[in-house]
mmCIF file of C-alpha atoms (C1' of nucleotides) in Angstrom:
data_model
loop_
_atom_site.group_PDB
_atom_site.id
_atom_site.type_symbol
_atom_site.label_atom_id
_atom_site.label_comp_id
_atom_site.label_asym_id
_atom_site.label_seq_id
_atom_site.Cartn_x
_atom_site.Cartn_y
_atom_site.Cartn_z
ATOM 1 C CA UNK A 154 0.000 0.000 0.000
ATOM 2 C CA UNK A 155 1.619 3.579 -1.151
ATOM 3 C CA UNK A 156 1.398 6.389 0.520
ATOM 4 C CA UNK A 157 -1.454 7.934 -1.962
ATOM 5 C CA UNK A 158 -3.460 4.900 -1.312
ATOM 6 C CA UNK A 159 -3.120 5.511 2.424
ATOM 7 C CA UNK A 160 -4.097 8.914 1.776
ATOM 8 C CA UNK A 161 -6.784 7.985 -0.854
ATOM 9 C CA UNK A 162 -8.502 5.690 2.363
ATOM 10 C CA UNK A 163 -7.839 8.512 4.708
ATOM 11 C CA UNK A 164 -9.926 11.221 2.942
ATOM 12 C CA UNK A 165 -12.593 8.886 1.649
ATOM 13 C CA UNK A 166 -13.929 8.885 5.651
ATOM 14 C CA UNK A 167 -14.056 12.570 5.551
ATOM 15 C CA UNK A 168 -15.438 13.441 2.033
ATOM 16 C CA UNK A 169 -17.604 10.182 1.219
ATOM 17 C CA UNK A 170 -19.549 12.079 -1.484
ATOM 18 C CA UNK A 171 -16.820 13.707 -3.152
ATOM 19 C CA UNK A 172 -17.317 14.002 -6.880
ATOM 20 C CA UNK A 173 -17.779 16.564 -10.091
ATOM 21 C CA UNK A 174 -20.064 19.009 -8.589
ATOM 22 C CA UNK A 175 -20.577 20.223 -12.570
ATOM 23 C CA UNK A 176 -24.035 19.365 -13.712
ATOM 24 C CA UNK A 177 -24.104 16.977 -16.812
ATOM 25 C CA UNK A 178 -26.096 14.818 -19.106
ATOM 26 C CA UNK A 179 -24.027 14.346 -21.393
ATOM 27 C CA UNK A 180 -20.286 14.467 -22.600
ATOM 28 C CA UNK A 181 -20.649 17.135 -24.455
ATOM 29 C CA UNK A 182 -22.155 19.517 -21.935
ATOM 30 C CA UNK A 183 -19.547 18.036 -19.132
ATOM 31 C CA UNK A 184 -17.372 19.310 -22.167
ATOM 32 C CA UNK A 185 -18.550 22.583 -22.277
ATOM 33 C CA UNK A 186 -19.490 22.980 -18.227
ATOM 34 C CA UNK A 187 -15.773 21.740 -17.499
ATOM 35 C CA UNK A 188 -14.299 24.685 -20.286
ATOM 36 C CA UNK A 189 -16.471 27.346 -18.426
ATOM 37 C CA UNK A 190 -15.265 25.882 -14.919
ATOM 38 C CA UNK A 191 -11.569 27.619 -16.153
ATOM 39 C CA UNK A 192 -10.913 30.119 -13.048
ATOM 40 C CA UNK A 193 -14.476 30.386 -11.783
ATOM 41 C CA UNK A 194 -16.703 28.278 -9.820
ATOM 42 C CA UNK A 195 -18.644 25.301 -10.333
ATOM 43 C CA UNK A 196 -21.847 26.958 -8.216
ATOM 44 C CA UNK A 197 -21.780 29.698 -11.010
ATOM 45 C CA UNK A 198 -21.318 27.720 -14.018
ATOM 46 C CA UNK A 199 -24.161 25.339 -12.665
ATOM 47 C CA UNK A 200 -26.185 28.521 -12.643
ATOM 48 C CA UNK A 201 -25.483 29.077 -15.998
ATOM 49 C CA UNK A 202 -25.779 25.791 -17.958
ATOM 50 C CA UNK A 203 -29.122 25.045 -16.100
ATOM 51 C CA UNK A 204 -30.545 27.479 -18.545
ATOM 52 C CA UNK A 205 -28.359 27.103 -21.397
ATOM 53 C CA UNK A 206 -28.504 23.224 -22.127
ATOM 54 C CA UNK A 207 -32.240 23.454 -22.092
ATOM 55 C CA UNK A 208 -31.897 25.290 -25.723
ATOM 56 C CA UNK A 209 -28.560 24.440 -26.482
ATOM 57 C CA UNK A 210 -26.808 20.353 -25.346
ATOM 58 C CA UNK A 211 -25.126 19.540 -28.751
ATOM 59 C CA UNK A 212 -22.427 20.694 -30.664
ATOM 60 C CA UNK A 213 -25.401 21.384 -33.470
ATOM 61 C CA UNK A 214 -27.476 23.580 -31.749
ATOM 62 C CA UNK A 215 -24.420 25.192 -30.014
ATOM 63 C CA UNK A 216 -23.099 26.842 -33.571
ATOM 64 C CA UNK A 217 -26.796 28.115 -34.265
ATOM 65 C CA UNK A 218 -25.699 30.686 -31.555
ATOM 66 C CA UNK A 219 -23.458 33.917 -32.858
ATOM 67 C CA UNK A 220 -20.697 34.355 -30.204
ATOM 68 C CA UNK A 221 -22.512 37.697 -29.418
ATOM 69 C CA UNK A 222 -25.561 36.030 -28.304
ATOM 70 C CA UNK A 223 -23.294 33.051 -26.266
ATOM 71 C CA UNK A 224 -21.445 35.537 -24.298
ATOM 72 C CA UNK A 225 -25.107 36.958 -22.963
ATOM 73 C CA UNK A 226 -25.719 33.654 -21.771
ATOM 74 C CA UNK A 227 -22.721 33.183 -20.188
ATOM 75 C CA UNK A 228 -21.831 36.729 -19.030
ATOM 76 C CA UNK A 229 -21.474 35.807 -15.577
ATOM 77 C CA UNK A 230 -18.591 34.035 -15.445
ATOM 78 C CA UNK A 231 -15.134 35.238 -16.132
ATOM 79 C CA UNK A 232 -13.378 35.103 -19.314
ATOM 80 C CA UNK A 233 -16.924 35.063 -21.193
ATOM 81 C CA UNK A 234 -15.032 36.305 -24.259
ATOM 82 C CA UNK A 235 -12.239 33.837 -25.002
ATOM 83 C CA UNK A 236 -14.659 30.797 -23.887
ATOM 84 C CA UNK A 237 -17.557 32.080 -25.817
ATOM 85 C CA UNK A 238 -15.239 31.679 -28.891
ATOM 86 C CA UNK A 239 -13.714 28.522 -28.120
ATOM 87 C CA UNK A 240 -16.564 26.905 -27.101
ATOM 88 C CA UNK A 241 -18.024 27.759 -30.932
ATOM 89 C CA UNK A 242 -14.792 27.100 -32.211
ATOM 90 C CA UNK A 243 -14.690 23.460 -30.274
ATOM 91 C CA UNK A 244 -18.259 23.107 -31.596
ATOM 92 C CA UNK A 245 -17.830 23.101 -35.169
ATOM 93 C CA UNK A 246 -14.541 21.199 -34.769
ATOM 94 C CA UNK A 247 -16.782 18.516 -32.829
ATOM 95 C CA UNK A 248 -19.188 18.706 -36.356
ATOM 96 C CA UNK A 249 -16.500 18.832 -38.585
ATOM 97 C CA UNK A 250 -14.392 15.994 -37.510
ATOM 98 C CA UNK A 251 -16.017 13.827 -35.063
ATOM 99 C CA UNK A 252 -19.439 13.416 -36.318
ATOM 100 C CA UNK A 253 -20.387 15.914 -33.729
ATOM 101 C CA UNK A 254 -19.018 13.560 -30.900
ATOM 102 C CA UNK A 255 -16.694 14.258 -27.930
ATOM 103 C CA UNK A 256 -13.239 12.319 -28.943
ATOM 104 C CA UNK A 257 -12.382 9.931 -25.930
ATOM 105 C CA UNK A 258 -8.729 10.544 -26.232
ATOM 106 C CA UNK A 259 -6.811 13.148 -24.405
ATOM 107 C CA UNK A 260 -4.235 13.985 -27.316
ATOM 108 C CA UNK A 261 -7.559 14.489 -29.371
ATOM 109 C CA UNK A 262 -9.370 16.563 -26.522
ATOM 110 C CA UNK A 263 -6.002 18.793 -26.207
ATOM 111 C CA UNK A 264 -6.347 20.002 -29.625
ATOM 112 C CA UNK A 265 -9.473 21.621 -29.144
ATOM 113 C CA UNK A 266 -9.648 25.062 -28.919
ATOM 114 C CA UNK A 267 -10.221 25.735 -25.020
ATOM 115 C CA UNK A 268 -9.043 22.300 -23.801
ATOM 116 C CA UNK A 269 -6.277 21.720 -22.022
ATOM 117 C CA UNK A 270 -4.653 19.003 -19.951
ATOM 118 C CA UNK A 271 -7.043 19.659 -16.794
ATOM 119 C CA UNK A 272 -9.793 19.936 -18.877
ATOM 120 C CA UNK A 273 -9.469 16.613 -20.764
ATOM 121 C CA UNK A 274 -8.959 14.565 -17.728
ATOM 122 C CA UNK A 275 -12.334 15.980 -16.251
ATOM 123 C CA UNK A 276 -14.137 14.862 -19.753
ATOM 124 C CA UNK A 277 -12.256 11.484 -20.035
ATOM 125 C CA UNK A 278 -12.652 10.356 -15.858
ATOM 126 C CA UNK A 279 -16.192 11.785 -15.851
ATOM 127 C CA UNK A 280 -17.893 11.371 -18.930
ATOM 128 C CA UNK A 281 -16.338 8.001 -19.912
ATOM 129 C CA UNK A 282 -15.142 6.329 -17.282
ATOM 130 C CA UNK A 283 -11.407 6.558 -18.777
ATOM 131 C CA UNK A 284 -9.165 6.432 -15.811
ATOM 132 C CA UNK A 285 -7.576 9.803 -15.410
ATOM 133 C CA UNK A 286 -5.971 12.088 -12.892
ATOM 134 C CA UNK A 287 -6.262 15.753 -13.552
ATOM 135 C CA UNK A 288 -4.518 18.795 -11.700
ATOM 136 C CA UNK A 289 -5.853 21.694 -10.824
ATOM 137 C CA UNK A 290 -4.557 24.637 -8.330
ATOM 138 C CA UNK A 291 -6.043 22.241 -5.395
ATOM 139 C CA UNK A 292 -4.507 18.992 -6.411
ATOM 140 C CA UNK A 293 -1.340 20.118 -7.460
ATOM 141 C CA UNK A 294 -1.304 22.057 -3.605
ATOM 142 C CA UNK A 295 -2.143 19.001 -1.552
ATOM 143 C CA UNK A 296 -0.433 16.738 -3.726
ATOM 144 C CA UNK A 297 2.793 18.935 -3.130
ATOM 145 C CA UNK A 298 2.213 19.294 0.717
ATOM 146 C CA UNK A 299 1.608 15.547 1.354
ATOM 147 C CA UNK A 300 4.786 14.934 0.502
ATOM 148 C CA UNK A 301 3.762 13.211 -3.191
ATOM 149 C CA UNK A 302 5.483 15.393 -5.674
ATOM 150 C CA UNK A 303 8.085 18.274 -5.332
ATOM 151 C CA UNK A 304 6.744 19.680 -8.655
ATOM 152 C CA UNK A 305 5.092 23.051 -9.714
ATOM 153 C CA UNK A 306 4.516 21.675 -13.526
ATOM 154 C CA UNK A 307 0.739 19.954 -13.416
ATOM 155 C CA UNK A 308 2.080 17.556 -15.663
ATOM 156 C CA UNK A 309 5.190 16.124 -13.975
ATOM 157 C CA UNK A 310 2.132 16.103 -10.926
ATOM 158 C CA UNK A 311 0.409 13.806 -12.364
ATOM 159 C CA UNK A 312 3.204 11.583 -13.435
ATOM 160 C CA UNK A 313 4.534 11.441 -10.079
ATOM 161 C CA UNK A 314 1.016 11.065 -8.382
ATOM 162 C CA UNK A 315 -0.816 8.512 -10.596
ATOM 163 C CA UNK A 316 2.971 6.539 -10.519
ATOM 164 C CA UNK A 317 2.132 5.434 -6.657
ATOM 165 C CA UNK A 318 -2.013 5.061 -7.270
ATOM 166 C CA UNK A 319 -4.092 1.917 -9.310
ATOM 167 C CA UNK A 320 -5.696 2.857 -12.335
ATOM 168 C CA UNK A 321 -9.436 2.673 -10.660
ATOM 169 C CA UNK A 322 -8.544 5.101 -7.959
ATOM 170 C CA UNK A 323 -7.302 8.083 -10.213
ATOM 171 C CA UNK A 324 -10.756 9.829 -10.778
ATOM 172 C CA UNK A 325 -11.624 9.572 -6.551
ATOM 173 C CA UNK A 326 -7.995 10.483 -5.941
ATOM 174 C CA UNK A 327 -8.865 13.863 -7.720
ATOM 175 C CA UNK A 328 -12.025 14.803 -6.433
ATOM 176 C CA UNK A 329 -11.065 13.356 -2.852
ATOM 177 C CA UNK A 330 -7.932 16.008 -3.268
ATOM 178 C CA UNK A 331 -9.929 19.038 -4.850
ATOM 179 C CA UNK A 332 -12.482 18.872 -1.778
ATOM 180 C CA UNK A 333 -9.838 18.563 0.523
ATOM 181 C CA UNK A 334 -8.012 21.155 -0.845
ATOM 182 C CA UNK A 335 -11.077 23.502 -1.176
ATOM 183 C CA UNK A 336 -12.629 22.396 2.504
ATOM 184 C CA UNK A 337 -9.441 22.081 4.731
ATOM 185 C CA UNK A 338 -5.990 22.091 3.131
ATOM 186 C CA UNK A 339 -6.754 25.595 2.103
ATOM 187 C CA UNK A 340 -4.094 27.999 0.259
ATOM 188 C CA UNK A 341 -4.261 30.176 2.873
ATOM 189 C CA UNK A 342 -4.633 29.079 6.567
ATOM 190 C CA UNK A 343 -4.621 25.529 6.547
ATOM 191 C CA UNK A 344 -6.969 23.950 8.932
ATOM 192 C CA UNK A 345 -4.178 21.378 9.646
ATOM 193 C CA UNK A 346 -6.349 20.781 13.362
ATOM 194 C CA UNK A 347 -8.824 19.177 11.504
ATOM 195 C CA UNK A 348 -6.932 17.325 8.803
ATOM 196 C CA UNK A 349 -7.041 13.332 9.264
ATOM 197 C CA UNK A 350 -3.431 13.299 6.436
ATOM 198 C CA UNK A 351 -1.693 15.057 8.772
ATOM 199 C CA UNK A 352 0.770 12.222 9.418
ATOM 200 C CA UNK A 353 1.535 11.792 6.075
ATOM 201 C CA UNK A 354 1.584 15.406 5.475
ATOM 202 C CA UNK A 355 5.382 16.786 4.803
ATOM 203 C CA UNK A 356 4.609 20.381 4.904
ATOM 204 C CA UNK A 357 3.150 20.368 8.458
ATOM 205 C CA UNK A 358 6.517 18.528 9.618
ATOM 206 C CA UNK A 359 8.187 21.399 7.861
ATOM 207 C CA UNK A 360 5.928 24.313 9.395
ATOM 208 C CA UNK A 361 6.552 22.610 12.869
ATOM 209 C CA UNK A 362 10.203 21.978 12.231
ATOM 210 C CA UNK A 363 10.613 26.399 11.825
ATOM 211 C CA UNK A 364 7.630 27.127 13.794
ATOM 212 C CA UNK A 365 9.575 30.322 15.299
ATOM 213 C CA UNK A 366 11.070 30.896 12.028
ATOM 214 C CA UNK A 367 9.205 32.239 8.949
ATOM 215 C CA UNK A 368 6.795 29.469 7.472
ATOM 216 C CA UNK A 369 6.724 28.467 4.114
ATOM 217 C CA UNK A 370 4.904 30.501 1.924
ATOM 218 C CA UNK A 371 5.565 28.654 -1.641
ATOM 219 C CA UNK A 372 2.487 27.057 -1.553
ATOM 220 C CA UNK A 373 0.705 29.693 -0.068
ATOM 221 C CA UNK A 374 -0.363 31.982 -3.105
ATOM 222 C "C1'" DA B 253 8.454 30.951 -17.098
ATOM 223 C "C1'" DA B 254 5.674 34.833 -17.251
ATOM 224 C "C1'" DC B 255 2.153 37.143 -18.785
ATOM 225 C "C1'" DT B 256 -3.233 37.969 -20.171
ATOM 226 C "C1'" DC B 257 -7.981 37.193 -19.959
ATOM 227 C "C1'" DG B 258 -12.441 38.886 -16.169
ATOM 228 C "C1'" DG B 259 -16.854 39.154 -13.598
ATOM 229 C "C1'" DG B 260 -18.820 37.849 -9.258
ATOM 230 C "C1'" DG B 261 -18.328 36.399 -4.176
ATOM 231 C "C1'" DC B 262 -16.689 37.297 -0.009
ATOM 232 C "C1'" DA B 263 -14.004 39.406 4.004
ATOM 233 C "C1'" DT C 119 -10.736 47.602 -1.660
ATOM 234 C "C1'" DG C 120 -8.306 43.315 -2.211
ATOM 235 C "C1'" DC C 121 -8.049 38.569 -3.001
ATOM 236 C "C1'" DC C 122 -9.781 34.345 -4.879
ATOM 237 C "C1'" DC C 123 -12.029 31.135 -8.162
ATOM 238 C "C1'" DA C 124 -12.076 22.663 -10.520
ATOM 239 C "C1'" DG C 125 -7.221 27.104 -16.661
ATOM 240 C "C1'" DA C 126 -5.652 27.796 -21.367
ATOM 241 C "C1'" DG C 127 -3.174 30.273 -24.957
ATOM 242 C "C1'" DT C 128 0.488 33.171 -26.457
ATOM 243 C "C1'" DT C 129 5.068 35.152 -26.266
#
DNA sequence: AACTCGGGGCA
DNA sequence: TGCCCAGAGTT
């Protein structure tokens, strides 16, 4: 058993429902929820495709929409401008090449205007049950705190991560982390009294270790 | 590696 | 007011 399994175990008791909070029914609107998601929330974006998939859930109805009238719809949420084009530009990529289907392959999904690496692991974990672990801010955070990678680059992350973790426990490795990170292992104050990974965790040894001294503020942004 | 895009929520 | 939010593209 690695140490990311025995963490994997350990947060599982706290967060038992942890999952993609992004409301979906299908791959393409986890698609475009997950490109919306980019620096925002996943309360707002909610807010937003609630309305929007009633009218508009496939790539074909998506491109009836002039990138005027998308940004309206999805004013609310930050950089409406760039993802209002990519997600037409994905769209008619989606039409044009893939029958109007979501690829199920991450170097496919990368090439999509919009989609990146985080964004393709959400679509391939959560849509079709391709094991995948994808980094955010909050994985990358706790990942580097616990002790699992030394790395600021999300890719070398998830290398290093998914390299001590089975296949089947990638997807509840990432939303077990992403809660954790958002409800206790917070960028700011760390609510290390309630955290049940504290004995695996390397940067509370380290913040005890120069607890008079000045602590650590690399992960702290 | 370091920018830029960006409005809304919250202290 | 200032800081943060389930990132991606360009230089």
């Amino acid at each position: 058993m690695t140490k990311a399994m025995r963490v994997v175990r350990s947060l599982e008791t706290v967060y038992p429902d942890a999952r993609c909070e992004l409301n979906f029914e299908s791959a393409y609107e986890l698609l475009i929820a997950t490109m919306l998601s980019a620096q925002s929330t996943d309360k707002r974006v909610n807010i937003v495709t609630k309305e929007l998939f009633k009218e508009y859930n496939t790539a074909e109805k998506m491109v009836t929409l002039s990138e005027q009238e998308l940004i309206e719809w999805i004013r609310t949420i930050g950089f409406f401008n760039t993802k209002a084009k990519h997600i037409l530009q994905t769209s008619h990529i989606l039409l044009q090449k893939y029958d109007g289907q979501v690829p199920k392959s991450r170097e496919e999904l990368v090439t999509l205007p919009g989609v990146g690496r985080k964004t393709a692991n959400v679509v391939l974990s959560n849509a079709f049950q391709i094991p995948a672990f994808a980094v955010d801010t909050h994985v990358g955070r706790v990942s580097r705190r616990l002790g699992l990678t030394k790395s600021e680059d999300p890719n070398v992350v998830e290398k290093d991560v998914t390299s001590k973790l089975p296949k089947y426990l990638y997807s509840k490795a990432h939303h077990l982390m992403i809660f954790h990170g958002r409800r206790c292992c917070k960028a700011q104050r760390p609510l290390c009294d309630e955290c049940v990974v504290l004995q695996e965790c390397s940067y509370y040894k380290e913040s005890q270790k120069s607890k008079n001294k000045k602590v650590r503020r690399k992960d702290s942004k």
